[in-house]
PDB file of C-alpha atoms in Angstrom:
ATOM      1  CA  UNK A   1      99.683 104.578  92.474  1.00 51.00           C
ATOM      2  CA  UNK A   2     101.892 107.287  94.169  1.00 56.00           C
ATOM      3  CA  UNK A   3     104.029 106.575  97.302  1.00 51.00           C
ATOM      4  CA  UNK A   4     102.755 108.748  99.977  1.00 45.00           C
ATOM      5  CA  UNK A   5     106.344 109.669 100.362  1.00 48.00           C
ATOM      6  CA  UNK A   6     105.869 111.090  96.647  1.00 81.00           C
ATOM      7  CA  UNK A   7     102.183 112.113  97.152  1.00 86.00           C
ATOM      8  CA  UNK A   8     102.897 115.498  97.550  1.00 85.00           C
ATOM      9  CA  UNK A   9     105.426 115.694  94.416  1.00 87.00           C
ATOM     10  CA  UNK A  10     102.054 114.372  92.757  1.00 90.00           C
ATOM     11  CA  UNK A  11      99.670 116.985  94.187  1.00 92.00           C
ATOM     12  CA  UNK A  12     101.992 119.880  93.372  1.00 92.00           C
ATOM     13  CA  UNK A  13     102.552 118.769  89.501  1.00 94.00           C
ATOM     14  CA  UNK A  14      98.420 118.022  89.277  1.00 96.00           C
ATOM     15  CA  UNK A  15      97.371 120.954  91.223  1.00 97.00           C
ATOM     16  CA  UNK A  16      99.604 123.635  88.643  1.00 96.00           C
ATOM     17  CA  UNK A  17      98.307 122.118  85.971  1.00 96.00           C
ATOM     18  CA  UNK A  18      94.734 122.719  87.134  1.00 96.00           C
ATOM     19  CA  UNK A  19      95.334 125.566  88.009  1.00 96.00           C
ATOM     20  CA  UNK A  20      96.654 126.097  84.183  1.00 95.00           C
ATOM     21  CA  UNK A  21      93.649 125.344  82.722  1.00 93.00           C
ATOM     22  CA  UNK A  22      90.891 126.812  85.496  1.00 94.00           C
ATOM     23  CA  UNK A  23      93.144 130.088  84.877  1.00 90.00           C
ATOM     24  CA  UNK A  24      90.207 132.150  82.750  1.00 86.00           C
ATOM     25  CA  UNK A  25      87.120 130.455  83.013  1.00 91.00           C
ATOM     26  CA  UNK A  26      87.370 129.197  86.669  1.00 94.00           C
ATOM     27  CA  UNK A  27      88.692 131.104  88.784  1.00 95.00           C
ATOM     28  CA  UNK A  28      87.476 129.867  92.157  1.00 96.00           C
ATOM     29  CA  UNK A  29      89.359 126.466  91.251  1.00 96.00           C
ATOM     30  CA  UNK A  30      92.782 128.248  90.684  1.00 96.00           C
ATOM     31  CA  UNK A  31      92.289 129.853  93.831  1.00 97.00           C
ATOM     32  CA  UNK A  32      91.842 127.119  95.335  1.00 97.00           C
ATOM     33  CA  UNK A  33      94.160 124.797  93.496  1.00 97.00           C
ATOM     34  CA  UNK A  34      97.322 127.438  94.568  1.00 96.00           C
ATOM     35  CA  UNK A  35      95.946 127.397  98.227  1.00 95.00           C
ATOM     36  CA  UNK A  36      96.602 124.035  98.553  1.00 95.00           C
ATOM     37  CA  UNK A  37     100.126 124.499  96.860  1.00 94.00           C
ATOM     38  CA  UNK A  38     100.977 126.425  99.351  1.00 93.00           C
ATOM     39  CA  UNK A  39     100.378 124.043 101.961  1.00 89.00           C
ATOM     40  CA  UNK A  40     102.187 121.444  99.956  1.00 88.00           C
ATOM     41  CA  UNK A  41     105.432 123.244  99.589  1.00 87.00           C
ATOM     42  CA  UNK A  42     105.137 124.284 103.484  1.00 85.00           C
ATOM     43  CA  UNK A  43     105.200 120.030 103.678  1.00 83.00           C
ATOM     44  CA  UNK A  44     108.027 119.285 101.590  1.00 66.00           C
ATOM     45  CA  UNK A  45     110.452 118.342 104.351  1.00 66.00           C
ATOM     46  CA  UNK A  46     108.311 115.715 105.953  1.00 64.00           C
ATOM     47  CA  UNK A  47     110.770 112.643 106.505  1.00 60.00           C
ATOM     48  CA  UNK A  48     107.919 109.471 106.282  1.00 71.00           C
ATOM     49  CA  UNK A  49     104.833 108.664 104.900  1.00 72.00           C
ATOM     50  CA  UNK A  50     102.664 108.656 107.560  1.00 79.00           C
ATOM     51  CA  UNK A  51     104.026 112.329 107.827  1.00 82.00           C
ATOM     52  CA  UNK A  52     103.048 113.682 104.436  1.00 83.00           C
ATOM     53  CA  UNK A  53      99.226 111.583 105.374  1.00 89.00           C
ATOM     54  CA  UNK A  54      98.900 113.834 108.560  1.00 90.00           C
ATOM     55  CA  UNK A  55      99.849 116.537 107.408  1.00 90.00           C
ATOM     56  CA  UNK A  56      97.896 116.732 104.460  1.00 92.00           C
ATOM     57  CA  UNK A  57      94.853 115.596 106.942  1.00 93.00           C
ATOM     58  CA  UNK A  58      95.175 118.776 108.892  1.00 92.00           C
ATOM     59  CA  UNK A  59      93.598 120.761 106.022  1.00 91.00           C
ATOM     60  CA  UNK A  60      89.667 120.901 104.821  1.00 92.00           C
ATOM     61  CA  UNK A  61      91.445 122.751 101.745  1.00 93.00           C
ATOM     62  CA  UNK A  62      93.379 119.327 100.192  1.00 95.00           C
ATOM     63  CA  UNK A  63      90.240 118.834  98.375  1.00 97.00           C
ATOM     64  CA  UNK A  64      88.056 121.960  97.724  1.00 97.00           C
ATOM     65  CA  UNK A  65      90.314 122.273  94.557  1.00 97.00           C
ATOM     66  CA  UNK A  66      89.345 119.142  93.329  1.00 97.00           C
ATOM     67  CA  UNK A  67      85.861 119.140  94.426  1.00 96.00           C
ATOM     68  CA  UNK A  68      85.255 122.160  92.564  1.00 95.00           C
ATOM     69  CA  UNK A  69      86.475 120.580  89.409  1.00 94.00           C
ATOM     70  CA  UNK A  70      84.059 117.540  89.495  1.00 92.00           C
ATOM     71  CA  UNK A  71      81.168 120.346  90.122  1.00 89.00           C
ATOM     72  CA  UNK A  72      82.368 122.272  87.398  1.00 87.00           C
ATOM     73  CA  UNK A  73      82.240 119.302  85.139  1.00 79.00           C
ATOM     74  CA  UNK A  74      79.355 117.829  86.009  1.00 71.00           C
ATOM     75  CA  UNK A  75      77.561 121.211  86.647  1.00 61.00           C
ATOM     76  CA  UNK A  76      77.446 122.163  82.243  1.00 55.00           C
ATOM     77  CA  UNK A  77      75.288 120.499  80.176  1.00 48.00           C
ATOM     78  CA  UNK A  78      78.057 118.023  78.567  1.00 50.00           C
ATOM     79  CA  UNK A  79      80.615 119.601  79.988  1.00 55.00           C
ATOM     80  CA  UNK A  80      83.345 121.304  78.122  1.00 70.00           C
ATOM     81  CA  UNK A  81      86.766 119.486  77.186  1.00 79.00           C
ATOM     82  CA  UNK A  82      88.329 121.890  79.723  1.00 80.00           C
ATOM     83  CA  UNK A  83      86.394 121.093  82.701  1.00 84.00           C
ATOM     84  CA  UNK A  84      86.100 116.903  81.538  1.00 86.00           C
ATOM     85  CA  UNK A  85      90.066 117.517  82.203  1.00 90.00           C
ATOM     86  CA  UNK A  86      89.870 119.102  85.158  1.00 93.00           C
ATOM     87  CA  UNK A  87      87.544 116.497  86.305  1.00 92.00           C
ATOM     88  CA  UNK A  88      89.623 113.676  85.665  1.00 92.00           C
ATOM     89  CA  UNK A  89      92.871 114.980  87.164  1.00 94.00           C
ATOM     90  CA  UNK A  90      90.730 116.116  89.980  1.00 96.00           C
ATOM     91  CA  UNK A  91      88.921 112.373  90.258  1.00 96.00           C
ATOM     92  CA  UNK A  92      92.623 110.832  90.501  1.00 95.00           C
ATOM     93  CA  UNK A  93      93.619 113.209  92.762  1.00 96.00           C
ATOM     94  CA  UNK A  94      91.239 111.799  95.130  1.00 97.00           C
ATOM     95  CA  UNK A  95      92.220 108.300  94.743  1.00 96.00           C
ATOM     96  CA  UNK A  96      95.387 109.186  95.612  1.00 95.00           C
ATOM     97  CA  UNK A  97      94.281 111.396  98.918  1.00 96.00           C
ATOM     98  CA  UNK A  98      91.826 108.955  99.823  1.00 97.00           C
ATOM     99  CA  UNK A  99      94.616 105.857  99.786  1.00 95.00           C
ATOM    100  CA  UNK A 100      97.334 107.719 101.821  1.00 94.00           C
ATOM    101  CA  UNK A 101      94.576 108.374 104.293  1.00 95.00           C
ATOM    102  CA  UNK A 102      95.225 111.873 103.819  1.00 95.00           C
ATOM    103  CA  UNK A 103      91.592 113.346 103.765  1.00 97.00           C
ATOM    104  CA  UNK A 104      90.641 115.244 106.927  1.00 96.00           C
ATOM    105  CA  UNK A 105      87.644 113.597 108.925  1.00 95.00           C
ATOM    106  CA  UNK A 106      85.472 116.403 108.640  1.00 95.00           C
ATOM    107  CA  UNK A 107      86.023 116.461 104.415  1.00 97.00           C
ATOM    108  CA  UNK A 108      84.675 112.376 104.028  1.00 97.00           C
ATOM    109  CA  UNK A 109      81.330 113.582 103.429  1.00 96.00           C
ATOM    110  CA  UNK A 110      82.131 115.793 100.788  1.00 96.00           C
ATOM    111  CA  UNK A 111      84.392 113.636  99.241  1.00 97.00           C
ATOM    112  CA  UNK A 112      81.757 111.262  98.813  1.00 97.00           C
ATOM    113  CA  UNK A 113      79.456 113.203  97.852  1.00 96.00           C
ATOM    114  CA  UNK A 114      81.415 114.697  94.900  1.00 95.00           C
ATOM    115  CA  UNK A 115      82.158 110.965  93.821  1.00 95.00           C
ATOM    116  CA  UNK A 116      78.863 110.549  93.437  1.00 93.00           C
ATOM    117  CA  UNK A 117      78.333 113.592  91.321  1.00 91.00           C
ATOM    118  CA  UNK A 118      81.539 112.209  89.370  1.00 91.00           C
ATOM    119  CA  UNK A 119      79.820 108.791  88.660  1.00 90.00           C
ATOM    120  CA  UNK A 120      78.125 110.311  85.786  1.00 89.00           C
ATOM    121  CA  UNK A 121      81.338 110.809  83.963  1.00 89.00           C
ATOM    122  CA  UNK A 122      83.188 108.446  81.511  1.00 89.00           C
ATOM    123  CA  UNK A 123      83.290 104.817  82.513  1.00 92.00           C
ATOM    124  CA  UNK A 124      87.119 105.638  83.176  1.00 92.00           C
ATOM    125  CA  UNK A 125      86.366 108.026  86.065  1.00 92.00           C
ATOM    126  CA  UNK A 126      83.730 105.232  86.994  1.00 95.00           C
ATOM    127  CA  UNK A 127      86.055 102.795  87.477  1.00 95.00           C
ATOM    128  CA  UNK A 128      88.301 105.245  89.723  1.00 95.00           C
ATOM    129  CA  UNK A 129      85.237 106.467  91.593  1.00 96.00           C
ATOM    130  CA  UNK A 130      84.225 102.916  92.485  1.00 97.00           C
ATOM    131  CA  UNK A 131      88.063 102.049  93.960  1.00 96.00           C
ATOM    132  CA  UNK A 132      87.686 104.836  96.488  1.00 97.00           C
ATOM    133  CA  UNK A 133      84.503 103.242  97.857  1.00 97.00           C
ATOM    134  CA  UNK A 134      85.732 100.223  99.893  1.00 97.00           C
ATOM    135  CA  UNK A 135      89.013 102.263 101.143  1.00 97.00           C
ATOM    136  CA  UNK A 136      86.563 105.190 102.356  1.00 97.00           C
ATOM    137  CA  UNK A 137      84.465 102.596 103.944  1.00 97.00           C
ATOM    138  CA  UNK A 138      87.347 100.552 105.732  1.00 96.00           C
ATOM    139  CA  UNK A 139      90.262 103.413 106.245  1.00 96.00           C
ATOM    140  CA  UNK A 140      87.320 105.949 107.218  1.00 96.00           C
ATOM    141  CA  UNK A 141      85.571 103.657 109.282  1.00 92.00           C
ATOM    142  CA  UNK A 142      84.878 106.402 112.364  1.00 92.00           C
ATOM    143  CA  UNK A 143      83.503 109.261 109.557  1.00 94.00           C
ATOM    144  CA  UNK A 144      81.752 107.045 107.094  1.00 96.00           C
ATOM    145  CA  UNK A 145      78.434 105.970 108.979  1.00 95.00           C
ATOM    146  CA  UNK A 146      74.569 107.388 108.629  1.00 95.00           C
ATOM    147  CA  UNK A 147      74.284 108.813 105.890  1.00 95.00           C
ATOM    148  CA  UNK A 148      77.761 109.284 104.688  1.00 96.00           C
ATOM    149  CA  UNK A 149      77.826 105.377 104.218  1.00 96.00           C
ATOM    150  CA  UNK A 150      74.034 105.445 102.759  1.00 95.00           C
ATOM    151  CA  UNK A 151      76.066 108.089 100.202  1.00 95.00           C
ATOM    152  CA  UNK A 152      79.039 105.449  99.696  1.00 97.00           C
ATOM    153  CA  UNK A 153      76.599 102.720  99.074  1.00 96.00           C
ATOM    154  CA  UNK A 154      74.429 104.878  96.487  1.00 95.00           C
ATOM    155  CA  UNK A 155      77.710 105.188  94.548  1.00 96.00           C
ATOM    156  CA  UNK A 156      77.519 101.430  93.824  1.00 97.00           C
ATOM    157  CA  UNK A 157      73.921 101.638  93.648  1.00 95.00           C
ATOM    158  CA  UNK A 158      73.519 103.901  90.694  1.00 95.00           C
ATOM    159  CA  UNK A 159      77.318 102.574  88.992  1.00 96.00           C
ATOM    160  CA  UNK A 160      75.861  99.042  89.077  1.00 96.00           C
ATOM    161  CA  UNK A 161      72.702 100.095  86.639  1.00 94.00           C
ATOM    162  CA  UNK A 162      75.825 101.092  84.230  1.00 94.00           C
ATOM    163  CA  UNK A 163      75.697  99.555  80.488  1.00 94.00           C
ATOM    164  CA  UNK A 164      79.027  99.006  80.938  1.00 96.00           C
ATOM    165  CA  UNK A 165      79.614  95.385  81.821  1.00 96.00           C
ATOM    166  CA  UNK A 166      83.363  95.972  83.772  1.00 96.00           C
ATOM    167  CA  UNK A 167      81.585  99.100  85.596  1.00 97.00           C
ATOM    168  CA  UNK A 168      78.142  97.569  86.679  1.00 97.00           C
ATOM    169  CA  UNK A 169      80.199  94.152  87.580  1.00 97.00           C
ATOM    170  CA  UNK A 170      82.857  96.147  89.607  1.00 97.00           C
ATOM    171  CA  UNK A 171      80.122  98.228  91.396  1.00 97.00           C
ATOM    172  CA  UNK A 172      78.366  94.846  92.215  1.00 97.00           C
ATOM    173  CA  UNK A 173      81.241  93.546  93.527  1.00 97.00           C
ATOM    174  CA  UNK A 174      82.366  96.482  96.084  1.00 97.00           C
ATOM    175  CA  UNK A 175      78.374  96.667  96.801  1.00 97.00           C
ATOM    176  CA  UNK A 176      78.897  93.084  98.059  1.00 97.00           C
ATOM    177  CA  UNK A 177      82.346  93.875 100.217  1.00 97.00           C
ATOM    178  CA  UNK A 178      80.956  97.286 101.390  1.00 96.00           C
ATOM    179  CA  UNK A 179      77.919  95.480 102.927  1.00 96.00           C
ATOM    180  CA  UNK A 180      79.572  92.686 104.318  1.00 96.00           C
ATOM    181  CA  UNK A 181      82.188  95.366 106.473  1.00 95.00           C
ATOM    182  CA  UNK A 182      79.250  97.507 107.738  1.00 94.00           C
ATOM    183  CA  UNK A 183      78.172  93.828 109.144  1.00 93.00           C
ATOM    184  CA  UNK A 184      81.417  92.942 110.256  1.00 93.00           C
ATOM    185  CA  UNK A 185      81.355  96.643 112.131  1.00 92.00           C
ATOM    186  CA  UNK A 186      78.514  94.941 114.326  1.00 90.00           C
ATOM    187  CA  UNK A 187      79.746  91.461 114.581  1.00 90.00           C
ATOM    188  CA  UNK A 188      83.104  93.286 116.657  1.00 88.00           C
ATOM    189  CA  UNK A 189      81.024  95.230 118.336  1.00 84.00           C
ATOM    190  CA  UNK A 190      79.137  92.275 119.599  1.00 83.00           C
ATOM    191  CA  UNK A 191      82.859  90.689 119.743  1.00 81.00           C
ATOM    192  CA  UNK A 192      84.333  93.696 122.132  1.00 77.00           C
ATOM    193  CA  UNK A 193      81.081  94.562 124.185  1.00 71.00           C
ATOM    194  CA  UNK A 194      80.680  97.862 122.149  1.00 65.00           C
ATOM    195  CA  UNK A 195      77.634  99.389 123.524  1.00 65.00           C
ATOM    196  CA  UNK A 196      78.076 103.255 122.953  1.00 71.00           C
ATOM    197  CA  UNK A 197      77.491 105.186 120.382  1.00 75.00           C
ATOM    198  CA  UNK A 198      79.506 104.344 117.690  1.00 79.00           C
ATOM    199  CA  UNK A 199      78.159 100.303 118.408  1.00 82.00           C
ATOM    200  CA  UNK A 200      74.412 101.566 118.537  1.00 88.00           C
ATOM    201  CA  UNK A 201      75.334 103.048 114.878  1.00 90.00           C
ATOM    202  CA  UNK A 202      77.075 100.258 113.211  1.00 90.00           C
ATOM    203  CA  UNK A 203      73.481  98.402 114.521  1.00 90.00           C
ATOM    204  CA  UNK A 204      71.470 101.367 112.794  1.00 92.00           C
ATOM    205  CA  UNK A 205      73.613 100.917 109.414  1.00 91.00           C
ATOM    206  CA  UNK A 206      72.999  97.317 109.637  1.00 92.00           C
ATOM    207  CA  UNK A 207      69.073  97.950 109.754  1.00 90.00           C
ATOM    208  CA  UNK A 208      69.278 100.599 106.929  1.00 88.00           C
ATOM    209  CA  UNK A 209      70.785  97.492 104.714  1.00 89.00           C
ATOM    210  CA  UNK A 210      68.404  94.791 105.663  1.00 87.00           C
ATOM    211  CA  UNK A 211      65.275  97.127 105.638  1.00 87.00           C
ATOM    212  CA  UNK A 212      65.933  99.700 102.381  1.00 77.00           C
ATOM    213  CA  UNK A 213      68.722  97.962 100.598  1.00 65.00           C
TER     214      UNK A 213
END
C-alpha cells in the first residue's frame, strides 16, 4: 500500500502507463489520464500527507481516468487484454485514492458506482473492489448515504453470490461490518442528540436495511 507521502509518485508512474496503452484505441482515457498528470506534477512539493490527500481531493478529474478504464473494460464483450490491463491498474488506483482519503466528495458516487461495474472482473479485482467498501463507508461517512450506500452495499450483495469461496466469504464479511456502521451511525446520533438531517438519514439507511436487506 503506498504512503500518501508517495501516492502521487504512484499516480504519476500508473497514470503514464495508462496512458501508454489507451494511446490508439482510447483516446478519451489518455486524455484524461495526462490531465490528471498535470495536476500531479503541479503537487509535487506538498511537504505531508494530509497535503498530497487534499490536494488530490480538490479535483473531480483524480478519477475520470480510471473510471473510464473500468467502463472500457467492462463495456466489450470479454474485454480485450488491453483494456483487462487498464482495468486493473485503474481498480488499484482507486484503492489507493480511496485510502489516502483523496477522492473529492462530489466523485464517491461514481467511484462506487464504477466498483460495482468492476465486480464483474477477475476474482483479483474482486478482492480489491471489496477492500474499498468498508473505507468508503467509514472515511466517506458524510457522502456515502441514500443511495450511494444502497450502491456500496450491492457491491457485497452481488460479490457474495461469487463461486469463489475467499470472494463470496470476504463480501459476507464486509456485508456484516458495513451494516453494523450504518447502525452505529444512528446509535451516535441517538448518543449526541442528532436530530437534523444527516441524523433523520442515518434513521432512513437503517430502515432500508431492516425492510429490503
Amino acid at each position: 500500500m503506498a504512503s500518501s507521502l508517495n501516492l502521487g509518485s504512484f499516480l504519476l508512474g500508473e497514470l503514464q502507463t495508462l496512458s501508454t496503452e489507451a494511446r490508439r484505441k482510447y483516446p478519451e482515457i489518455k486524455e484524461a489520464a495526462e490531465r490528471v498528470i498535470v495536476v500531479l506534477r503541479g503537487i509535487k512539493g506538498a511537504a505531508t500527507s494530509a497535503a498530497v490527500s487534499a490536494e488530490l481531493r480538490q479535483s473531480d478529474e483524480v478519477i475520470r481516468p480510471f473510471v473510464l478504464a473500468c467502463k472500457a473494460n467492462t463495456g466489450s464483450a470479454g474485454g480485450s487484454s488491453t483494456s483487462a490491463k487498464m482495468a486493473s491498474i485503474s481498480v488499484q488506483c482507486l484503492q489507493q485514492l480511496v485510502s489516502a482519503q483523496a477522492v473529492s466528495a462530489r466523485s464517491v458516487g461514481e467511484t462506487l458506482r464504477t466498483l460495482r461495474a468492476a465486480s464483474a472482473m477477475g476474482t483479483e479485482v474482486q478482492v480489491k473492489v471489496l477492500q474499498m467498501v468498508l473505507p468508503l463507508i467509514t472515511l466517506y461517512a458524510g457522502s456515502v448515504v441514500g443511495a450511494e450506500l444502497v450502491e456500496a452495499l450491492h457491491v457485497c450483495l452481488d460479490l457474495q453470490r461469487s463461486r469463489d469461496a475467499v470472494v463470496g466469504n470476504t463480501a459476507a464479511a464486509i456485508l456484516r461490518q458495513a451494516v453494523e456502521e450504518v447502525f452505529e451511525r444512528v446509535a451516535k446520533d441517538d448518543r449526541e442528540k442528532e436530530g437534523d438531517g444527516v441524523g433523520q438519514q442515518h434513521q432512513k439507511d437503517a430502515h432500508f436495511i431492516l425492510q429490503d436487506l
